[in-house]
mmCIF file of C-alpha atoms and ligand atoms in Angstrom:
data_model
loop_
_atom_site.group_PDB
_atom_site.id
_atom_site.type_symbol
_atom_site.label_atom_id
_atom_site.label_comp_id
_atom_site.label_asym_id
_atom_site.label_seq_id
_atom_site.Cartn_x
_atom_site.Cartn_y
_atom_site.Cartn_z
ATOM 1 C CA MET A 23 15.812 8.224 12.223
ATOM 2 C CA GLN A 24 15.811 11.856 13.315
ATOM 3 C CA LYS A 25 14.249 12.685 16.691
ATOM 4 C CA ILE A 26 11.266 15.000 16.452
ATOM 5 C CA GLU A 27 10.851 17.770 19.013
ATOM 6 C CA LYS A 28 7.154 18.582 18.567
ATOM 7 C CA ARG A 29 4.759 15.941 17.282
ATOM 8 C CA GLU A 30 4.438 16.681 13.612
ATOM 9 C CA LYS A 31 0.866 16.372 12.319
ATOM 10 C CA VAL A 32 0.402 14.131 9.295
ATOM 11 C CA LEU A 33 -2.829 13.662 7.372
ATOM 12 C CA VAL A 34 -3.172 9.991 6.447
ATOM 13 C CA CYS A 35 -5.661 9.844 3.574
ATOM 14 C CA GLY A 36 -6.957 6.297 3.258
ATOM 15 C CA GLY A 37 -5.720 5.664 6.808
ATOM 16 C CA ALA A 38 -8.411 3.063 7.571
ATOM 17 C CA GLY A 39 -7.199 0.752 4.789
ATOM 18 C CA TYR A 40 -4.696 -2.097 4.953
ATOM 19 C CA ILE A 41 -1.459 -0.205 4.325
ATOM 20 C CA GLY A 42 -2.832 3.067 5.719
ATOM 21 C CA SER A 43 -3.737 1.592 9.121
ATOM 22 C CA HIS A 44 -0.308 -0.010 9.532
ATOM 23 C CA THR A 45 1.282 3.296 8.584
ATOM 24 C CA VAL A 46 -0.779 5.096 11.256
ATOM 25 C CA LEU A 47 0.818 2.762 13.816
ATOM 26 C CA ALA A 48 4.317 3.245 12.413
ATOM 27 C CA LEU A 49 3.812 7.034 12.570
ATOM 28 C CA GLU A 50 2.587 6.834 16.164
ATOM 29 C CA ARG A 51 5.599 4.727 17.141
ATOM 30 C CA ALA A 52 7.938 7.228 15.455
ATOM 31 C CA GLY A 53 6.414 10.179 17.342
ATOM 32 C CA PHE A 54 4.181 11.726 14.654
ATOM 33 C CA GLU A 55 0.563 12.719 15.186
ATOM 34 C CA ALA A 56 -1.534 10.896 12.590
ATOM 35 C CA VAL A 57 -4.939 12.288 11.593
ATOM 36 C CA ILE A 58 -6.941 9.713 9.645
ATOM 37 C CA VAL A 59 -9.089 10.624 6.641
ATOM 38 C CA ASP A 60 -11.133 7.922 4.922
ATOM 39 C CA ASP A 61 -14.530 7.610 3.235
ATOM 40 C CA LEU A 62 -14.778 3.978 4.460
ATOM 41 C CA SER A 63 -15.696 2.857 0.926
ATOM 42 C CA ASN A 64 -13.305 -0.091 1.221
ATOM 43 C CA SER A 65 -12.723 -0.282 4.981
ATOM 44 C CA LYS A 66 -14.648 -0.473 8.239
ATOM 45 C CA ALA A 67 -14.910 1.968 11.132
ATOM 46 C CA SER A 68 -13.916 -0.799 13.583
ATOM 47 C CA VAL A 69 -10.330 -0.451 12.291
ATOM 48 C CA LEU A 70 -10.235 2.738 14.383
ATOM 49 C CA ASP A 71 -11.103 0.855 17.593
ATOM 50 C CA ARG A 72 -8.414 -1.693 16.839
ATOM 51 C CA LEU A 73 -5.837 1.048 16.261
ATOM 52 C CA GLN A 74 -6.816 2.573 19.585
ATOM 53 C CA GLN A 75 -6.377 -0.808 21.315
ATOM 54 C CA ILE A 76 -2.894 -1.241 19.899
ATOM 55 C CA ALA A 77 -1.683 2.338 20.348
ATOM 56 C CA GLY A 78 -3.367 2.971 23.680
ATOM 57 C CA ARG A 79 -4.849 6.212 22.411
ATOM 58 C CA SER A 80 -7.514 7.257 19.951
ATOM 59 C CA PHE A 81 -6.822 8.862 16.598
ATOM 60 C CA LYS A 82 -8.631 11.823 15.152
ATOM 61 C CA PHE A 83 -10.767 10.633 12.251
ATOM 62 C CA TYR A 84 -12.586 12.402 9.430
ATOM 63 C CA ARG A 85 -15.024 10.475 7.248
ATOM 64 C CA LEU A 86 -14.561 12.365 4.030
ATOM 65 C CA ASP A 87 -14.676 11.882 0.278
ATOM 66 C CA LEU A 88 -11.588 13.720 -0.940
ATOM 67 C CA CYS A 89 -13.203 14.255 -4.332
ATOM 68 C CA LYS A 90 -15.146 17.087 -2.634
ATOM 69 C CA PRO A 91 -12.855 20.111 -2.860
ATOM 70 C CA ARG A 92 -14.680 22.387 -0.398
ATOM 71 C CA GLU A 93 -14.747 19.818 2.410
ATOM 72 C CA THR A 94 -11.135 18.900 1.710
ATOM 73 C CA LEU A 95 -10.022 22.530 1.973
ATOM 74 C CA GLU A 96 -12.009 22.909 5.190
ATOM 75 C CA LEU A 97 -10.122 19.935 6.612
ATOM 76 C CA PHE A 98 -6.794 21.664 5.923
ATOM 77 C CA ARG A 99 -8.079 24.861 7.534
ATOM 78 C CA GLN A 100 -9.001 22.910 10.676
ATOM 79 C CA GLU A 101 -5.966 20.668 10.974
ATOM 80 C CA SER A 102 -3.067 22.554 9.300
ATOM 81 C CA PRO A 103 -1.052 19.351 8.767
ATOM 82 C CA ALA A 104 2.713 19.534 8.165
ATOM 83 C CA ALA A 105 2.511 16.744 5.570
ATOM 84 C CA VAL A 106 0.147 14.381 3.757
ATOM 85 C CA ILE A 107 0.381 10.668 2.968
ATOM 86 C CA HIS A 108 -2.060 9.711 0.240
ATOM 87 C CA PHE A 109 -3.281 6.087 0.152
ATOM 88 C CA ALA A 110 -6.902 6.813 -0.717
ATOM 89 C CA GLY A 111 -7.843 5.271 -4.046
ATOM 90 C CA TYR A 112 -9.480 2.355 -5.776
ATOM 91 C CA LYS A 113 -7.022 -0.471 -6.340
ATOM 92 C CA ALA A 114 -8.522 -3.536 -8.018
ATOM 93 C CA VAL A 115 -6.837 -4.119 -11.369
ATOM 94 C CA GLY A 116 -9.657 -6.239 -12.880
ATOM 95 C CA GLU A 117 -12.423 -3.886 -11.739
ATOM 96 C CA SER A 118 -10.535 -0.948 -13.256
ATOM 97 C CA VAL A 119 -10.635 -2.665 -16.655
ATOM 98 C CA GLU A 120 -14.432 -3.041 -16.313
ATOM 99 C CA LYS A 121 -15.040 0.453 -14.927
ATOM 100 C CA PRO A 122 -12.251 2.707 -16.197
ATOM 101 C CA LEU A 123 -14.159 5.979 -15.807
ATOM 102 C CA MET A 124 -14.934 5.243 -12.175
ATOM 103 C CA TYR A 125 -11.221 4.647 -11.542
ATOM 104 C CA TYR A 126 -10.016 7.748 -13.376
ATOM 105 C CA ARG A 127 -12.713 9.917 -11.789
ATOM 106 C CA ASN A 128 -12.077 8.772 -8.233
ATOM 107 C CA ASN A 129 -8.302 8.397 -8.160
ATOM 108 C CA LEU A 130 -7.519 11.555 -10.137
ATOM 109 C CA ASP A 131 -10.204 13.827 -8.640
ATOM 110 C CA SER A 132 -9.321 12.957 -5.058
ATOM 111 C CA THR A 133 -5.630 13.594 -5.683
ATOM 112 C CA LEU A 134 -6.239 16.905 -7.465
ATOM 113 C CA SER A 135 -8.591 18.154 -4.784
ATOM 114 C CA LEU A 136 -6.052 17.168 -2.121
ATOM 115 C CA LEU A 137 -3.176 18.909 -3.918
ATOM 116 C CA GLU A 138 -5.242 22.056 -4.512
ATOM 117 C CA ALA A 139 -6.181 22.198 -0.842
ATOM 118 C CA MET A 140 -2.505 21.732 0.097
ATOM 119 C CA GLN A 141 -1.522 24.551 -2.215
ATOM 120 C CA LYS A 142 -4.124 26.900 -0.694
ATOM 121 C CA ALA A 143 -3.096 25.927 2.832
ATOM 122 C CA GLY A 144 0.645 26.190 2.118
ATOM 123 C CA CYS A 145 1.298 22.504 2.903
ATOM 124 C CA ARG A 146 4.160 21.268 0.728
ATOM 125 C CA ARG A 147 5.112 17.720 1.749
ATOM 126 C CA PHE A 148 3.381 14.818 0.032
ATOM 127 C CA VAL A 149 4.037 11.085 0.140
ATOM 128 C CA PHE A 150 2.227 9.128 -2.559
ATOM 129 C CA SER A 151 1.156 5.521 -2.577
ATOM 130 C CA SER A 152 2.388 4.359 -5.993
ATOM 131 C CA SER A 153 2.949 0.826 -7.229
ATOM 132 C CA ALA A 154 5.343 -1.454 -9.065
ATOM 133 C CA THR A 155 2.583 -1.592 -11.661
ATOM 134 C CA VAL A 156 4.043 1.648 -13.127
ATOM 135 C CA TYR A 157 6.891 -0.482 -14.561
ATOM 136 C CA GLY A 158 4.297 -2.104 -16.838
ATOM 137 C CA GLY A 159 6.475 -2.473 -19.935
ATOM 138 C CA VAL A 160 9.758 -3.510 -18.280
ATOM 139 C CA THR A 161 10.771 -7.180 -18.413
ATOM 140 C CA ARG A 162 14.358 -6.976 -17.128
ATOM 141 C CA MET A 163 14.573 -7.587 -13.367
ATOM 142 C CA PRO A 164 15.256 -6.205 -10.836
ATOM 143 C CA LEU A 165 13.295 -3.021 -11.410
ATOM 144 C CA HIS A 166 15.076 0.318 -10.937
ATOM 145 C CA GLU A 167 13.486 3.693 -10.274
ATOM 146 C CA ASP A 168 14.795 5.091 -13.553
ATOM 147 C CA ASP A 169 13.215 2.322 -15.661
ATOM 148 C CA PRO A 170 10.527 3.709 -17.999
ATOM 149 C CA THR A 171 6.965 3.873 -16.735
ATOM 150 C CA SER A 172 3.973 2.530 -18.604
ATOM 151 C CA CYS A 173 0.945 0.455 -17.741
ATOM 152 C CA THR A 174 -1.589 -2.173 -18.735
ATOM 153 C CA SER A 175 -4.678 -1.303 -16.648
ATOM 154 C CA PRO A 176 -6.671 1.875 -15.889
ATOM 155 C CA TYR A 177 -5.771 1.389 -12.207
ATOM 156 C CA GLY A 178 -2.094 1.384 -13.127
ATOM 157 C CA TRP A 179 -2.509 4.394 -15.393
ATOM 158 C CA THR A 180 -3.959 6.405 -12.515
ATOM 159 C CA LYS A 181 -0.673 5.747 -10.677
ATOM 160 C CA VAL A 182 1.432 6.731 -13.706
ATOM 161 C CA MET A 183 -0.681 9.864 -14.232
ATOM 162 C CA ILE A 184 -0.556 10.965 -10.603
ATOM 163 C CA GLU A 185 3.225 10.490 -10.578
ATOM 164 C CA GLN A 186 3.355 12.835 -13.608
ATOM 165 C CA ILE A 187 1.057 15.390 -11.950
ATOM 166 C CA LEU A 188 3.410 15.449 -8.963
ATOM 167 C CA ARG A 189 6.484 15.849 -11.167
ATOM 168 C CA ASP A 190 4.831 18.803 -12.912
ATOM 169 C CA LEU A 191 3.781 20.338 -9.608
ATOM 170 C CA CYS A 192 7.345 20.144 -8.315
ATOM 171 C CA VAL A 193 8.612 21.938 -11.436
ATOM 172 C CA ALA A 194 6.103 24.752 -10.864
ATOM 173 C CA ASP A 195 6.549 24.980 -7.084
ATOM 174 C CA LYS A 196 10.222 24.718 -6.187
ATOM 175 C CA ALA A 197 9.434 24.397 -2.475
ATOM 176 C CA PHE A 198 7.174 21.325 -2.909
ATOM 177 C CA SER A 199 8.422 17.882 -1.888
ATOM 178 C CA ALA A 200 6.753 14.791 -3.378
ATOM 179 C CA VAL A 201 7.924 11.269 -2.559
ATOM 180 C CA LEU A 202 6.590 8.498 -4.814
ATOM 181 C CA LEU A 203 6.670 5.122 -3.070
ATOM 182 C CA ARG A 204 6.395 2.232 -5.500
ATOM 183 C CA TYR A 205 5.130 -0.738 -3.513
ATOM 184 C CA PHE A 206 5.791 -4.306 -4.472
ATOM 185 C CA ASN A 207 3.535 -6.984 -2.886
ATOM 186 C CA PRO A 208 2.586 -6.153 0.726
ATOM 187 C CA ILE A 209 1.492 -9.067 2.933
ATOM 188 C CA GLY A 210 1.584 -9.773 6.694
ATOM 189 C CA ALA A 211 -0.038 -7.820 9.484
ATOM 190 C CA ASP A 212 0.740 -6.131 12.767
ATOM 191 C CA PRO A 213 1.912 -8.887 15.177
ATOM 192 C CA SER A 214 -0.925 -7.968 17.583
ATOM 193 C CA GLY A 215 -3.301 -9.732 15.169
ATOM 194 C CA LEU A 216 -5.752 -6.847 15.605
ATOM 195 C CA ILE A 217 -5.405 -5.278 12.150
ATOM 196 C CA GLY A 218 -4.693 -6.815 8.761
ATOM 197 C CA GLU A 219 -5.863 -7.153 5.172
ATOM 198 C CA ASP A 220 -9.655 -7.498 4.897
ATOM 199 C CA PRO A 221 -10.677 -7.692 1.237
ATOM 200 C CA GLN A 222 -14.361 -7.467 0.332
ATOM 201 C CA GLY A 223 -15.650 -10.582 -1.436
ATOM 202 C CA ILE A 224 -13.318 -13.162 -2.953
ATOM 203 C CA PRO A 225 -9.728 -11.951 -2.666
ATOM 204 C CA ASN A 226 -7.883 -11.048 -5.866
ATOM 205 C CA ASN A 227 -4.451 -11.232 -4.277
ATOM 206 C CA LEU A 228 -2.516 -14.338 -3.370
ATOM 207 C CA MET A 229 -1.927 -14.062 0.399
ATOM 208 C CA PRO A 230 -5.500 -13.222 1.455
ATOM 209 C CA TYR A 231 -6.667 -16.067 -0.790
ATOM 210 C CA ILE A 232 -4.251 -18.477 0.936
ATOM 211 C CA THR A 233 -5.291 -17.367 4.433
ATOM 212 C CA GLN A 234 -8.983 -17.750 3.568
ATOM 213 C CA VAL A 235 -8.308 -21.301 2.348
ATOM 214 C CA ALA A 236 -6.427 -21.970 5.607
ATOM 215 C CA VAL A 237 -9.315 -20.729 7.725
ATOM 216 C CA GLY A 238 -11.825 -22.798 5.722
ATOM 217 C CA LYS A 239 -13.649 -19.969 3.938
ATOM 218 C CA LEU A 240 -12.426 -21.119 0.524
ATOM 219 C CA ASP A 241 -11.854 -24.685 -0.704
ATOM 220 C CA LYS A 242 -8.539 -24.521 -2.450
ATOM 221 C CA LEU A 243 -6.049 -22.156 -4.007
ATOM 222 C CA HIS A 244 -6.087 -21.769 -7.794
ATOM 223 C CA VAL A 245 -2.510 -21.302 -8.984
ATOM 224 C CA PHE A 246 -2.556 -19.169 -12.103
ATOM 225 C CA GLY A 247 0.033 -20.702 -14.441
ATOM 226 C CA LYS A 248 2.819 -23.251 -14.011
ATOM 227 C CA ASP A 249 4.507 -22.667 -17.353
ATOM 228 C CA TYR A 250 6.260 -19.358 -16.669
ATOM 229 C CA PRO A 251 10.021 -19.156 -17.318
ATOM 230 C CA THR A 252 10.712 -19.205 -13.553
ATOM 231 C CA PRO A 253 12.447 -21.933 -11.452
ATOM 232 C CA ASP A 254 9.177 -23.766 -10.584
ATOM 233 C CA GLY A 255 7.020 -22.365 -13.398
ATOM 234 C CA THR A 256 4.818 -20.204 -11.125
ATOM 235 C CA GLY A 257 4.802 -16.390 -10.959
ATOM 236 C CA VAL A 258 7.542 -14.679 -8.956
ATOM 237 C CA ARG A 259 6.871 -11.542 -6.856
ATOM 238 C CA ASP A 260 8.598 -9.399 -4.258
ATOM 239 C CA TYR A 261 6.544 -9.870 -1.067
ATOM 240 C CA ILE A 262 7.152 -7.308 1.646
ATOM 241 C CA HIS A 263 5.859 -7.198 5.231
ATOM 242 C CA VAL A 264 3.262 -4.437 5.549
ATOM 243 C CA SER A 265 4.973 -3.163 8.724
ATOM 244 C CA ASP A 266 8.242 -2.743 6.795
ATOM 245 C CA LEU A 267 6.286 -0.910 4.112
ATOM 246 C CA ALA A 268 4.669 1.283 6.774
ATOM 247 C CA GLU A 269 8.077 2.191 8.190
ATOM 248 C CA GLY A 270 9.142 3.156 4.661
ATOM 249 C CA HIS A 271 6.535 5.946 4.862
ATOM 250 C CA VAL A 272 8.040 7.273 8.072
ATOM 251 C CA ALA A 273 11.444 7.375 6.355
ATOM 252 C CA ALA A 274 9.853 9.132 3.349
ATOM 253 C CA LEU A 275 8.280 11.762 5.620
ATOM 254 C CA ASP A 276 11.648 12.419 7.259
ATOM 255 C CA PHE A 277 13.184 12.725 3.802
ATOM 256 C CA SER A 278 10.478 15.174 2.649
ATOM 257 C CA ARG A 279 11.486 17.474 5.507
ATOM 258 C CA ARG A 280 15.000 17.818 4.096
ATOM 259 C CA SER A 281 14.298 17.695 0.347
ATOM 260 C CA VAL A 282 12.360 19.449 -2.390
ATOM 261 C CA GLY A 283 11.329 18.115 -5.805
ATOM 262 C CA CYS A 284 9.917 14.764 -6.824
ATOM 263 C CA ARG A 285 11.711 11.446 -6.099
ATOM 264 C CA ALA A 286 10.557 7.859 -6.627
ATOM 265 C CA PHE A 287 11.615 4.894 -4.470
ATOM 266 C CA ASN A 288 10.970 1.177 -4.717
ATOM 267 C CA LEU A 289 9.713 -0.364 -1.493
ATOM 268 C CA GLY A 290 10.426 -4.068 -1.786
ATOM 269 C CA THR A 291 12.842 -6.631 -0.370
ATOM 270 C CA GLY A 292 14.633 -7.378 -3.638
ATOM 271 C CA GLN A 293 13.868 -11.124 -3.190
ATOM 272 C CA GLY A 294 11.753 -12.907 -5.785
ATOM 273 C CA VAL A 295 9.432 -15.567 -4.299
ATOM 274 C CA SER A 296 7.246 -17.909 -6.394
ATOM 275 C CA VAL A 297 3.600 -18.767 -5.723
ATOM 276 C CA LEU A 298 4.570 -22.288 -4.635
ATOM 277 C CA GLU A 299 7.376 -21.007 -2.404
ATOM 278 C CA LEU A 300 4.928 -18.669 -0.682
ATOM 279 C CA VAL A 301 2.411 -21.487 -0.219
ATOM 280 C CA HIS A 302 5.091 -23.740 1.321
ATOM 281 C CA ALA A 303 6.371 -20.968 3.607
ATOM 282 C CA PHE A 304 2.791 -20.331 4.732
ATOM 283 C CA GLU A 305 2.153 -24.028 5.392
ATOM 284 C CA LYS A 306 5.299 -24.196 7.509
ATOM 285 C CA ALA A 307 4.484 -21.050 9.507
ATOM 286 C CA SER A 308 0.817 -21.919 10.091
ATOM 287 C CA GLY A 309 0.819 -25.711 10.270
ATOM 288 C CA GLN A 310 -2.119 -25.637 7.817
ATOM 289 C CA LYS A 311 -2.172 -27.585 4.547
ATOM 290 C CA ILE A 312 -3.225 -25.518 1.537
ATOM 291 C CA PRO A 313 -4.904 -27.639 -1.148
ATOM 292 C CA LEU A 314 -4.227 -26.252 -4.594
ATOM 293 C CA GLN A 315 -5.071 -26.679 -8.234
ATOM 294 C CA ILE A 316 -3.001 -25.522 -11.178
ATOM 295 C CA GLU A 317 -4.930 -23.358 -13.640
ATOM 296 C CA GLY A 318 -4.081 -21.464 -16.820
ATOM 297 C CA ARG A 319 -2.340 -18.095 -16.604
ATOM 298 C CA ARG A 320 -4.364 -15.100 -15.357
ATOM 299 C CA ALA A 321 -4.831 -12.426 -18.037
ATOM 300 C CA GLY A 322 -2.395 -9.542 -17.647
ATOM 301 C CA ASP A 323 0.026 -11.368 -15.284
ATOM 302 C CA ILE A 324 3.754 -11.306 -15.842
ATOM 303 C CA ALA A 325 6.309 -14.022 -15.012
ATOM 304 C CA GLU A 326 8.301 -12.066 -12.455
ATOM 305 C CA CYS A 327 8.412 -8.720 -10.725
ATOM 306 C CA TYR A 328 10.935 -7.735 -8.059
ATOM 307 C CA ALA A 329 12.659 -4.592 -6.920
ATOM 308 C CA ASP A 330 16.117 -3.230 -6.681
ATOM 309 C CA PRO A 331 15.485 -1.644 -3.263
ATOM 310 C CA SER A 332 18.969 -0.100 -2.897
ATOM 311 C CA LEU A 333 17.981 3.513 -3.614
ATOM 312 C CA ALA A 334 15.598 3.596 -0.640
ATOM 313 C CA GLU A 335 18.357 2.274 1.601
ATOM 314 C CA GLU A 336 20.908 4.760 0.296
ATOM 315 C CA VAL A 337 18.705 7.894 0.327
ATOM 316 C CA LEU A 338 15.942 7.183 2.859
ATOM 317 C CA GLY A 339 18.003 4.977 5.174
ATOM 318 C CA TRP A 340 15.206 2.383 5.020
ATOM 319 C CA LYS A 341 15.458 -1.333 4.374
ATOM 320 C CA ALA A 342 12.908 -4.135 4.763
ATOM 321 C CA CYS A 343 13.959 -6.316 7.703
ATOM 322 C CA ARG A 344 11.149 -8.856 8.243
ATOM 323 C CA ASP A 345 11.527 -12.230 6.504
ATOM 324 C CA LEU A 346 9.048 -14.467 4.685
ATOM 325 C CA GLU A 347 8.408 -16.594 7.770
ATOM 326 C CA GLU A 348 7.381 -13.516 9.756
ATOM 327 C CA MET A 349 5.169 -12.324 6.895
ATOM 328 C CA CYS A 350 3.373 -15.691 6.797
ATOM 329 C CA ARG A 351 3.107 -16.002 10.582
ATOM 330 C CA ASP A 352 1.578 -12.521 10.927
ATOM 331 C CA SER A 353 -0.840 -12.986 7.997
ATOM 332 C CA TRP A 354 -2.055 -16.213 9.602
ATOM 333 C CA ASN A 355 -2.254 -14.688 13.095
ATOM 334 C CA TRP A 356 -4.528 -11.928 11.742
ATOM 335 C CA GLN A 357 -6.757 -14.285 9.738
ATOM 336 C CA LYS A 358 -7.187 -16.969 12.397
ATOM 337 C CA ASN A 359 -8.104 -14.370 15.041
ATOM 338 C CA ASN A 360 -10.476 -12.599 12.637
ATOM 339 C CA PRO A 361 -11.934 -15.203 10.260
ATOM 340 C CA GLY A 362 -14.646 -12.751 9.203
ATOM 341 C CA GLY A 363 -12.298 -9.757 8.962
ATOM 342 C CA PHE A 364 -13.050 -6.564 10.893
ATOM 343 C CA PRO A 365 -16.371 -6.499 12.747
ATOM 344 C CA GLU A 366 -19.194 -4.334 11.405
ATOM 345 C CA SER A 367 -19.676 -1.365 13.673
HETATM 346 N N1 LIG B 19 -1.987 -15.809 -7.867
HETATM 347 C C1 LIG B 19 -2.463 -17.107 -7.912
HETATM 348 N N2 LIG B 19 -3.692 -17.342 -7.406
HETATM 349 C C2 LIG B 19 -4.470 -16.380 -6.836
HETATM 350 C C3 LIG B 19 -3.970 -15.054 -6.800
HETATM 351 C C4 LIG B 19 -2.723 -14.809 -7.328
HETATM 352 O O1 LIG B 19 -1.800 -18.016 -8.413
HETATM 353 O O2 LIG B 19 -5.589 -16.660 -6.402
HETATM 354 C C5 LIG B 19 -0.631 -15.540 -8.385
HETATM 355 C C6 LIG B 19 -0.577 -14.534 -9.525
HETATM 356 O O3 LIG B 19 -0.769 -15.163 -10.751
HETATM 357 C C7 LIG B 19 0.810 -13.937 -9.339
HETATM 358 C C8 LIG B 19 1.024 -13.978 -7.820
HETATM 359 O O4 LIG B 19 0.106 -14.951 -7.337
HETATM 360 O O5 LIG B 19 1.783 -14.763 -9.931
HETATM 361 C C9 LIG B 19 0.748 -12.656 -7.130
HETATM 362 O O6 LIG B 19 -0.544 -12.196 -7.479
HETATM 363 P P1 LIG B 19 -1.274 -11.000 -6.699
HETATM 364 O O7 LIG B 19 -2.617 -10.827 -7.320
HETATM 365 O O8 LIG B 19 -1.216 -11.237 -5.235
HETATM 366 O O9 LIG B 19 -0.333 -9.761 -6.981
HETATM 367 P P2 LIG B 19 0.075 -9.064 -8.363
HETATM 368 O O10 LIG B 19 1.558 -9.046 -8.373
HETATM 369 O O11 LIG B 19 -0.603 -9.643 -9.529
HETATM 370 O O12 LIG B 19 -0.577 -7.625 -8.150
HETATM 371 C C10 LIG B 19 0.017 -6.700 -7.264
HETATM 372 C C11 LIG B 19 -1.020 -5.700 -6.748
HETATM 373 C C12 LIG B 19 -1.528 -4.821 -7.840
HETATM 374 C C13 LIG B 19 -0.399 -4.235 -8.625
HETATM 375 C C14 LIG B 19 0.528 -5.320 -9.099
HETATM 376 C C15 LIG B 19 1.723 -4.811 -9.829
HETATM 377 O O13 LIG B 19 -2.111 -6.372 -6.166
HETATM 378 O O14 LIG B 19 -2.257 -3.770 -7.262
HETATM 379 O O15 LIG B 19 1.003 -6.054 -7.960
HETATM 380 O O16 LIG B 19 2.469 -4.002 -9.009
HETATM 381 F F1 LIG B 19 -0.885 -3.564 -9.698
#
């Protein structure tokens, strides 16, 4: 990675969230100055204290709803960031099916207001939090960046639509650089155990469900489907350590300094892991037994989803390096030290 002379200021929108907070740390470690923007609608202010404990310094924080264009522009006038990483958005697939307008309104408005403010302020480097969900219609694995995009949920469509908005913007503004990062399944936590995933209510995703069973908050894991055409019949995903994912953003920022136009990259390990394999790896890493019950398939799930991560390695010089054991160990370390998640503050 290139050495930076002056600390480059980066606006981290959604920086108090799970992936955002780990990216703030990765940026700090790489010599960037992260400024956090978050409306705290799905995160807690105590994340900021934890980040300060780990980094040994405090981070500038703005509590702001990016859907408000005037306030967003004012933020750019005050901070003049060199680049923006945009994580802020609603992300629950099921909820998006129930409340599509809320998802379209929030995810699209916030992005448009952010991009308009960037345009007015002359800021032209943007890293976007996209998802493997944009490969909705593709069944042949591994997934490549040039596979067609499509989707099956309003949440996913907001990702597809924002990717298109960024492509169009890059056609109109030849000096703009947009990097689309398509995440696979982030799990794990910073090894300090001070920050991690803290879902509100009953977790939708597999790893936080497992860790809450391990810590005694939930009785047993419900495994959704054992009749998929996979080696053990359970769903296969590409789990990636959140710290690897965070470092992918640092690589994307470096890339945006030397590139213009819009490029998409998969951020995954390329390894497919089944639900049962993840449960067994977790049991081994934590020493905790996870009781489970096989259920029918969950609506909308697919049998397998994993990346071809080679483009990110070739172009960004980034590759995931933490293994499944480390992912499980760090997820457990976070959960056992914080059974109730982040404290209210
Ligand atoms: N699963 C269970 N039990 C649970 C939760 C999940 O068996 O309680 C299974 C699922 O059926 C699936 C696997 O665990 O086979 C992973 O499920 P997750 O919900 O953790 O992750 P998904 O791959 O379904 O969803 C993730 C992101 C979405 C994104 C999607 C596609 O959470 O935001 O990948 O990229 F849209």
